[in-house]
Amino acid sequence: MEYFLQLYNLVLSTSVVFVLFFLWRVSFRCWISPARAYQKLKRNGFKGPSPVFPLGNIMDMKKAIEEGSRSVNSNDESLNTITHDIHSTVFPYYARWQKSHGKVFVYWLGTEPFLYIADPEFLKQMSSGVMGKSWGKPRVFKNDREPMFGNGLVMTEGDQWVHHRHVITPAFSPANLKGMASLMVESANKMLERWTALISSGKPEIDVEREIISTAGEIIAKTSFGIIHEDGKKVLEKLRTMQVTLFKTNRFVGVPFNQFIVPKQSLEAKRLGKKIDNLLLSIIDDRKTGVVANNQKDLLGLLLEGNSENGKAGKSLTTRELVDECKTFFFAGHETTALALSWTLLLLAMHPEWQDQLRDEIKQVVGDKKEIDATMLAGLKKMGWVMSEVLRLYSPAPNVQRQVLEDIKVYDMVIPKGTNMWIDVVSMNHDPSLWGDDVNQFKPERFKEDSLYGGCKHKMGFLPFGFGGRMCIGRNLTMMEYRIVLTLILSMFSFAVSPNYRHSPSILLSLRPSQGLPLIVKPL
Ligand code: HEM
């Protein structure tokens, strides 16, 4: 009897210790740690909207979005007018907070402090001297997007990031990319054949965003891990489903235990993540064991080749790391490129004179050739200006996110270690003090004299691919895909804005036309 009593007391006291420890962890994470960070930022002179713990400013953000969409719905006319002045539509809360707190302030996603930056000089002062490996990535996004990116290049930090970047960079060399041009031509032609069939069947209105997203998904899956493989197709389908599932769960990013707020979607994303991992593992295993010859010049093939050459020199990636990189290429690479192309088609539909100019340039540089030689693409200068102007007005990556891993001094303030940074690319791209009064007009010629910065008054004011050592690794792949797909489209079709188009750019990780992008397409 005494034995059972002792056992009972032991179980009881262990449970009490466990519960107390759990409560301490919860209150530390939800209140003590954020309150300390809040005081530290305040002491250093950073102001911003007042947070309500543990939600931070999330409810203010939701309210601003709801008010924005109510005013759009009550004024349906605004959907019919196409204005490029989009900052206050896509980021209504930042536009509002900028009015009271300026271009640098602190706001809170749940219990995570974010330093908002839309001032390129502040960014320059803050980032000069910080090496690529010294930047972190916000922990909240790492957790939330784990099924998408795993520990791939977008999310790695420190020495691990150096290692991955070092191993992956050669795969994106111009010589390797050239070998992928034919894969891009093949997928783009398939899409254009579909368009021709639709038009012949009396349906000239085409939702080009949907079409291009699916083509770009196919291209990135081919160029990353070879969709030709049957498993490749399954991976592509599941990756797409996961993206949709995940973005339903992202509504309470930063709030502790947010996975329990939307448990169904969180579990579904995890389940899909596991399935994708297994499919990619089998693709990699088949190539490693020779079941499928590793002679495909896709990114995975190049990394495996590098692995067998450099394995002993410690320059290889493990199978697990290869899986994460394949997923990363897909998620970082397909929607961004597709949206750059989709917004381009909208802007060209609004500016037929630029369609003509680009067609003339294509005739001169590429001629009437059916096969596109990648070496010619650099000659498409005007197309390069158009791309930069589209990335300025409708940047598919609307922000750059980093985390400060050590205290950083800027002017007389200290940004404490652990602070997340949210660099508002859309705001800087639409700032008249950086671009002039014509900031919201489509003027590709601004990149004629200054091909890198388009005359922006500050070198850190135009960051379509990020900055410093962590700049986008896929930018040359994107530029090649953009030029190939646009060349093929412009060589076959002209297009105009459909009367059914509703202009409603919004953010779903990327900046996208939330009601699709129907254009009226005509064969030339
Ligand atoms: C229009 C197309 C694209 C845009 C606008 C874009 C934009 C960006 C931006 C803003 C960053 C963050 C950079 C920073 O933190 O400073 C980034 C990083 C990255 N991008 Fe892209 N990207 C595009 C296409 C691609 C493609 C096609 C791929 C791969 C196939 C890719 C792979 C990556 C990777 C792996 C990183 C992380 C790099 C690192 O942290 O070292 N991106 N991209």
XYZ file of C-alpha atoms and ligand atoms in Angstrom:
567
model
C 0.000 0.000 0.000
C 2.790 2.320 1.035
C 4.553 1.519 -2.224
C 1.512 2.646 -4.262
C 1.212 5.802 -2.190
C 4.854 6.639 -2.873
C 4.388 5.925 -6.569
C 1.274 8.120 -6.620
C 3.190 10.991 -4.951
C 6.051 10.589 -7.383
C 3.739 10.686 -10.419
C 1.870 13.660 -8.955
C 4.984 15.702 -8.203
C 6.514 14.868 -11.637
C 3.287 15.989 -13.312
C 3.248 19.214 -11.294
C 6.884 19.937 -12.250
C 6.060 19.150 -15.875
C 2.979 21.426 -15.903
C 4.912 24.255 -14.179
C 7.756 23.885 -16.659
C 5.280 23.939 -19.564
C 3.540 27.063 -18.197
C 6.930 28.756 -17.726
C 7.886 27.924 -21.355
C 4.556 29.244 -22.649
C 4.702 32.486 -20.668
C 8.386 32.971 -21.530
C 7.675 32.535 -25.209
C 4.387 34.468 -25.297
C 5.104 37.317 -22.893
C 8.483 37.554 -21.162
C 10.777 37.249 -24.181
C 8.686 39.520 -26.495
C 8.223 42.109 -23.707
C 12.018 42.222 -23.209
C 12.600 42.625 -26.968
C 9.906 45.342 -27.073
C 11.600 47.332 -24.283
C 15.023 46.955 -25.907
C 13.787 48.217 -29.287
C 11.982 51.117 -27.597
C 15.136 52.063 -25.638
C 16.990 52.170 -28.945
C 14.546 54.706 -30.347
C 12.491 52.413 -32.634
C 8.850 53.385 -32.752
C 5.846 51.715 -34.330
C 2.213 50.675 -33.855
C 1.482 49.337 -30.350
C 1.322 45.534 -30.277
C -1.196 43.489 -28.312
C 0.486 40.310 -27.119
C 0.346 37.499 -28.126
C -1.118 38.532 -31.517
C 1.128 41.563 -32.024
C -0.308 43.764 -34.807
C -1.965 40.957 -36.768
C -5.508 42.129 -36.002
C -4.660 45.698 -37.208
C -3.325 44.165 -40.421
C -6.433 42.077 -40.959
C -8.631 45.114 -40.308
C -6.713 47.225 -42.835
C -7.089 44.464 -45.456
C -10.836 44.111 -44.761
C -11.383 47.877 -44.955
C -9.404 47.980 -48.199
C -11.435 45.209 -49.817
C -14.736 46.732 -48.541
C -13.907 50.058 -50.185
C -12.959 48.265 -53.427
C -16.201 46.224 -53.417
C -18.347 49.287 -52.703
C -16.671 50.981 -55.642
C -16.611 48.365 -58.391
C -15.381 51.061 -60.804
C -11.936 50.888 -59.138
C -11.512 47.299 -60.365
C -12.017 48.484 -63.920
C -9.359 51.187 -63.755
C -5.799 50.004 -63.993
C -3.522 52.033 -61.769
C 0.063 51.045 -61.095
C 0.016 52.963 -57.813
C -0.425 49.737 -55.851
C 1.403 50.068 -52.537
C -1.597 51.092 -50.448
C -3.707 48.353 -52.079
C -1.337 45.427 -51.541
C 0.115 46.589 -48.207
C -2.611 48.858 -46.715
C -1.230 48.444 -43.166
C 2.324 49.461 -44.084
C 1.033 52.455 -46.064
C -0.996 53.505 -43.003
C 1.854 52.989 -40.503
C 4.321 54.838 -42.770
C 2.147 57.943 -42.398
C 2.546 57.963 -38.620
C 5.948 56.292 -38.116
C 7.987 57.024 -41.258
C 9.893 54.589 -43.455
C 11.570 52.642 -40.627
C 9.522 51.279 -37.719
C 8.881 48.139 -35.688
C 5.713 46.061 -35.903
C 4.862 42.625 -34.524
C 3.742 39.413 -36.184
C 2.510 37.541 -33.131
C 5.357 37.617 -30.649
C 8.043 38.296 -33.268
C 9.368 41.839 -33.761
C 9.852 42.928 -37.380
C 11.884 45.968 -38.328
C 10.109 47.459 -41.340
C 12.422 49.238 -43.784
C 11.457 51.271 -46.859
C 14.402 53.685 -46.635
C 17.324 52.658 -48.896
C 19.865 54.815 -47.026
C 18.984 53.124 -43.708
C 19.312 49.762 -45.461
C 22.716 50.714 -46.828
C 23.976 51.859 -43.421
C 22.632 48.732 -41.798
C 23.853 46.147 -44.299
C 27.282 47.496 -45.200
C 29.854 45.209 -43.659
C 27.405 42.356 -42.940
C 28.449 39.258 -44.882
C 25.967 36.889 -46.540
C 26.678 34.204 -43.943
C 25.892 36.572 -41.080
C 22.268 37.067 -42.085
C 19.640 34.788 -40.643
C 16.142 34.050 -41.885
C 13.106 34.790 -39.678
C 12.504 31.759 -37.461
C 8.727 32.072 -37.867
C 8.958 31.690 -41.641
C 11.464 28.850 -41.303
C 8.924 26.943 -39.194
C 5.919 27.857 -41.279
C 7.485 27.104 -44.648
C 9.412 24.037 -43.528
C 7.383 21.670 -45.757
C 8.155 23.904 -48.779
C 11.829 24.734 -48.397
C 13.105 22.396 -45.669
C 16.643 23.501 -44.990
C 17.265 24.548 -48.592
C 19.280 27.573 -49.675
C 16.510 30.123 -49.010
C 16.414 29.133 -45.332
C 19.961 28.028 -44.439
C 22.233 30.227 -42.354
C 25.902 30.606 -41.355
C 28.475 28.055 -42.492
C 25.771 25.734 -43.784
C 24.563 28.501 -46.140
C 28.164 29.098 -47.328
C 28.522 25.382 -48.061
C 25.227 25.110 -49.953
C 25.755 28.322 -51.935
C 29.274 27.217 -52.858
C 28.106 23.805 -54.086
C 25.030 25.084 -55.941
C 26.424 28.198 -57.679
C 28.264 26.319 -60.490
C 25.012 24.564 -61.509
C 23.637 28.004 -62.470
C 26.637 28.932 -64.655
C 25.816 30.403 -68.117
C 27.199 27.271 -69.819
C 24.902 24.989 -67.797
C 21.889 27.244 -68.245
C 22.385 27.256 -72.014
C 21.794 23.500 -71.988
C 18.324 24.085 -70.495
C 17.088 26.442 -73.250
C 15.582 23.640 -75.328
C 13.528 22.393 -72.331
C 12.072 25.891 -72.007
C 11.300 26.196 -75.726
C 9.575 22.800 -75.658
C 7.212 23.716 -72.763
C 6.492 27.211 -74.109
C 5.622 25.803 -77.548
C 3.263 23.301 -75.957
C 1.456 26.214 -74.263
C 1.283 28.196 -77.506
C -0.171 25.215 -79.355
C -2.897 25.144 -76.699
C -3.550 28.859 -77.288
C -3.796 28.325 -81.037
C -6.322 25.529 -80.501
C -8.386 27.670 -78.099
C -8.463 30.607 -80.520
C -9.417 28.338 -83.462
C -12.292 26.988 -81.389
C -13.623 30.545 -80.977
C -12.187 31.229 -77.494
C -9.728 34.111 -77.875
C -9.965 35.107 -74.190
C -7.174 33.333 -72.324
C -6.299 33.531 -68.626
C -2.602 34.004 -69.285
C -1.622 33.904 -65.607
C -3.016 30.395 -65.156
C -1.429 29.242 -68.400
C 1.985 30.694 -67.638
C 2.069 29.480 -64.012
C 1.474 25.937 -65.210
C 4.079 26.231 -67.990
C 6.651 27.774 -65.632
C 5.936 24.991 -63.112
C 6.658 22.439 -65.822
C 9.831 24.291 -66.856
C 11.203 24.525 -63.323
C 10.387 20.876 -62.618
C 12.212 19.882 -65.837
C 15.193 22.124 -65.194
C 15.403 21.175 -61.497
C 14.826 17.439 -61.343
C 13.642 16.198 -64.739
C 9.863 15.979 -64.949
C 10.263 13.479 -67.804
C 10.462 10.876 -65.053
C 6.900 9.727 -64.123
C 7.632 10.495 -60.450
C 8.617 14.013 -61.545
C 5.042 14.654 -62.694
C 3.658 13.417 -59.376
C 6.068 15.683 -57.489
C 4.941 18.661 -59.572
C 1.252 18.007 -58.788
C 1.911 17.584 -55.073
C 4.151 20.664 -54.878
C 1.337 22.729 -56.376
C -1.242 21.318 -53.935
C 1.074 21.972 -51.006
C 1.544 25.628 -51.924
C -2.222 26.192 -51.879
C -2.616 24.254 -48.603
C 0.205 26.096 -46.871
C -1.046 29.540 -47.659
C -4.326 28.796 -46.015
C -2.368 28.154 -42.809
C -0.255 31.281 -42.847
C -2.804 33.610 -41.354
C -1.373 33.604 -37.845
C 2.337 33.533 -38.621
C 4.345 34.458 -35.526
C 1.625 33.592 -33.004
C 2.910 30.885 -30.649
C 1.390 27.441 -31.269
C -0.367 28.779 -34.392
C -0.351 25.286 -35.877
C -3.136 24.449 -33.417
C -5.293 27.306 -34.753
C -5.572 25.615 -38.158
C -4.582 22.020 -37.293
C -6.151 20.418 -40.363
C -4.163 22.423 -42.892
C -0.944 22.193 -40.849
C -1.205 18.397 -40.764
C -2.148 18.261 -44.456
C 0.916 20.370 -45.400
C 3.155 18.083 -43.308
C 1.649 14.984 -44.912
C 2.138 16.380 -48.421
C 5.684 17.465 -47.514
C 6.497 13.862 -46.531
C 5.030 12.460 -49.768
C 7.021 14.942 -51.878
C 10.199 14.102 -49.959
C 9.664 10.380 -50.626
C 9.050 10.930 -54.350
C 12.145 13.110 -54.667
C 14.164 10.579 -52.681
C 13.190 7.858 -55.133
C 14.128 10.100 -58.122
C 17.539 10.763 -56.541
C 18.072 7.110 -55.603
C 17.222 5.970 -59.137
C 19.805 8.357 -60.553
C 22.411 7.449 -57.966
C 22.021 3.721 -58.506
C 21.879 4.048 -62.282
C 18.230 2.833 -62.636
C 17.774 6.119 -64.508
C 20.923 7.404 -66.224
C 22.132 10.633 -64.646
C 22.810 12.248 -67.988
C 20.110 14.892 -67.771
C 21.492 18.386 -67.678
C 19.028 19.551 -65.037
C 20.051 21.142 -61.730
C 19.767 17.842 -59.838
C 21.881 16.085 -62.484
C 24.530 18.825 -62.220
C 24.574 18.633 -58.413
C 24.916 14.833 -58.498
C 27.746 15.165 -61.023
C 29.402 17.682 -58.700
C 28.862 15.297 -55.787
C 30.704 12.448 -57.476
C 33.595 14.748 -58.508
C 33.911 16.624 -55.234
C 32.504 14.191 -52.709
C 35.838 13.510 -51.102
C 36.766 17.196 -50.967
C 33.704 17.866 -48.785
C 31.906 19.843 -51.484
C 28.910 17.587 -51.875
C 25.341 17.652 -50.581
C 23.686 14.763 -48.757
C 20.593 13.132 -50.254
C 18.419 14.920 -47.662
C 19.981 18.262 -48.651
C 19.414 17.509 -52.345
C 15.706 16.878 -51.647
C 15.397 20.254 -49.899
C 17.205 22.052 -52.725
C 14.930 20.511 -55.380
C 11.884 21.759 -53.453
C 13.536 25.157 -52.993
C 14.233 25.591 -56.708
C 10.613 24.758 -57.443
C 9.056 27.142 -54.904
C 11.565 29.975 -55.271
C 11.731 29.686 -59.016
C 8.468 28.984 -60.769
C 5.872 31.424 -59.518
C 8.252 34.397 -59.452
C 9.226 33.893 -63.094
C 5.637 33.161 -64.139
C 4.384 36.335 -62.479
C 7.108 38.461 -64.072
C 5.892 37.131 -67.444
C 2.185 37.505 -66.606
C 2.487 41.135 -65.448
C 4.573 41.801 -68.576
C 1.744 40.554 -70.778
C -0.699 42.865 -68.991
C 1.579 45.885 -69.408
C 2.300 45.060 -73.041
C -1.431 44.590 -73.665
C -1.923 48.125 -72.329
C 0.986 49.402 -74.448
C 0.749 47.893 -77.965
C 3.520 50.288 -79.091
C 5.915 48.298 -76.846
C 4.668 45.004 -78.333
C 5.685 46.416 -81.746
C 9.075 47.610 -80.509
C 9.867 44.213 -78.984
C 8.713 42.365 -82.116
C 11.041 44.515 -84.233
C 13.899 43.754 -81.859
C 13.136 40.017 -81.969
C 13.189 40.117 -85.817
C 16.592 41.803 -85.772
C 18.195 39.666 -83.069
C 16.582 36.228 -83.413
C 15.125 36.387 -86.925
C 12.462 33.856 -87.874
C 14.273 30.878 -86.376
C 12.109 28.259 -84.700
C 14.980 27.170 -82.443
C 16.197 29.860 -80.060
C 19.924 30.003 -79.503
C 20.528 31.091 -75.905
C 23.605 33.113 -76.899
C 21.387 35.486 -78.909
C 19.241 36.384 -75.938
C 21.650 38.977 -74.531
C 21.001 41.019 -77.691
C 17.364 41.571 -76.649
C 18.158 44.851 -74.876
C 14.721 46.454 -74.991
C 13.215 43.260 -73.631
C 15.644 43.621 -70.715
C 14.371 47.177 -70.034
C 10.773 45.922 -70.152
C 11.587 43.136 -67.692
C 13.222 45.561 -65.242
C 10.304 47.985 -65.500
C 7.830 45.162 -64.834
C 9.871 43.985 -61.825
C 9.762 47.580 -60.569
C 6.011 48.128 -60.970
C 4.882 44.589 -60.066
C 7.789 42.939 -58.257
C 6.871 39.225 -57.895
C 9.036 39.141 -54.731
C 7.394 42.051 -52.893
C 9.756 41.983 -49.921
C 13.104 40.702 -48.710
C 13.242 39.093 -45.278
C 16.261 38.667 -43.066
C 17.049 38.186 -39.392
C 19.786 39.949 -37.440
C 22.025 37.293 -35.850
C 24.206 39.788 -33.949
C 23.458 43.298 -32.634
C 23.905 45.796 -35.516
C 24.609 49.479 -34.961
C 22.952 51.943 -37.337
C 23.524 55.660 -36.724
C 23.180 55.859 -32.917
C 20.721 52.978 -32.627
C 21.304 49.278 -32.034
C 19.163 46.656 -33.760
C 19.164 43.804 -31.246
C 20.120 40.268 -32.185
C 17.041 38.222 -33.124
C 15.148 41.133 -34.721
C 13.543 40.202 -38.044
C 13.733 42.573 -40.982
C 11.030 43.183 -43.551
C 12.289 45.227 -46.493
C 9.340 46.644 -48.403
C 10.387 46.384 -52.055
C 6.968 47.510 -53.342
C 7.151 50.730 -51.338
C 10.644 51.609 -52.591
C 9.681 50.790 -56.189
C 6.738 53.203 -55.989
C 8.446 56.000 -54.070
C 8.385 59.303 -56.041
C 11.324 60.625 -53.998
C 13.455 57.823 -55.550
C 11.999 57.653 -59.075
C 10.400 61.030 -59.792
C 6.818 62.099 -60.441
C 6.350 59.526 -63.227
C 7.006 56.707 -60.715
C 3.673 54.986 -61.430
C 3.965 55.071 -65.206
C 5.199 52.197 -67.374
C 8.370 53.604 -68.940
C 10.879 50.876 -69.849
C 13.113 53.533 -71.418
C 14.206 54.623 -67.924
C 16.536 51.590 -68.071
C 18.092 52.675 -71.393
C 20.884 54.819 -69.950
C 21.060 53.074 -66.587
C 20.342 49.403 -67.230
C 20.855 48.333 -63.594
C 19.029 50.984 -61.590
C 16.742 52.713 -64.124
C 17.728 56.148 -62.821
C 16.677 55.355 -59.241
C 18.238 57.984 -56.980
C 19.624 55.412 -54.543
C 21.505 52.212 -55.416
C 19.663 50.296 -52.671
C 16.297 51.553 -53.900
C 15.851 48.911 -56.617
C 16.300 45.334 -55.343
C 14.242 42.988 -57.566
C 16.576 40.099 -56.731
C 17.628 41.112 -53.217
C 21.065 42.349 -52.192
C 24.563 41.336 -51.102
C 25.806 37.749 -50.885
C 22.281 36.355 -50.518
C 21.076 37.788 -53.809
C 18.839 35.461 -55.861
C 20.868 32.546 -57.244
C 18.304 31.902 -60.009
C 18.294 35.352 -61.619
C 20.129 34.283 -64.782
C 17.838 31.283 -65.195
C 14.847 33.607 -64.851
C 16.204 36.094 -67.371
C 16.760 33.331 -69.883
C 13.303 31.802 -69.367
C 11.654 35.248 -69.530
C 13.334 36.104 -72.824
C 12.631 32.699 -74.411
C 8.945 32.533 -73.451
C 8.236 36.182 -74.307
C 10.044 35.895 -77.652
C 7.916 32.905 -78.621
C 4.661 34.553 -77.503
C 5.378 37.855 -79.278
C 6.425 36.062 -82.451
C 3.050 34.333 -82.723
C 0.432 36.542 -81.073
C -0.699 40.058 -80.287
C -2.855 40.696 -77.234
C -5.164 43.256 -75.645
C -6.699 43.589 -72.167
C -10.004 41.700 -71.914
C -13.063 43.696 -70.755
C -13.403 40.956 -68.097
C -10.046 41.784 -66.485
C -10.338 43.132 -62.907
C -7.207 44.837 -61.649
C -6.653 43.500 -58.133
C -2.997 42.812 -57.395
C -2.593 41.114 -54.022
C -0.022 39.207 -52.003
C -0.051 35.429 -51.658
C 3.643 35.048 -50.905
C 4.209 36.607 -54.366
C 2.455 39.622 -55.902
C -0.228 38.212 -58.162
C -3.373 39.245 -60.061
C -5.882 37.826 -57.578
C -8.732 37.578 -60.097
C -6.710 36.069 -62.930
C -5.401 37.799 -66.033
C -7.713 37.348 -69.019
C -6.358 38.810 -72.261
C -7.775 38.740 -75.781
C -5.160 36.925 -77.819
C -4.919 37.097 -81.643
C -2.606 35.157 -83.953
C -0.322 37.495 -85.981
C 11.474 36.906 -61.442
C 12.015 35.876 -60.819
C 12.652 35.913 -59.472
C 12.642 36.903 -58.534
C 11.947 38.267 -58.596
C 13.417 36.421 -57.392
C 13.654 37.154 -56.244
C 14.422 36.719 -55.192
C 14.675 37.487 -54.001
C 14.166 38.898 -53.723
C 15.448 36.725 -53.192
C 15.933 37.096 -51.787
C 17.304 37.673 -51.888
C 17.806 38.285 -50.608
O 17.520 37.804 -49.501
O 18.543 39.262 -50.753
C 15.684 35.462 -53.867
C 16.454 34.430 -53.353
C 16.546 33.193 -53.932
N 16.055 32.812 -55.157
Fe 15.055 34.005 -56.460
N 13.856 35.147 -57.661
C 13.429 34.791 -58.914
C 13.682 33.599 -59.566
C 14.351 32.526 -59.033
C 14.599 31.257 -59.700
C 14.202 30.928 -61.129
C 15.231 30.443 -58.795
C 15.736 29.007 -58.918
C 15.524 28.167 -59.786
C 15.417 31.193 -57.578
C 16.032 30.717 -56.443
C 16.339 31.493 -55.345
C 17.075 30.980 -54.203
C 17.557 29.544 -54.020
C 17.227 32.057 -53.315
C 17.949 32.042 -51.980
C 19.373 32.544 -52.204
C 20.202 32.606 -50.935
O 19.655 32.901 -49.878
O 21.412 32.368 -51.055
N 14.866 32.446 -57.755
N 15.053 35.477 -55.087
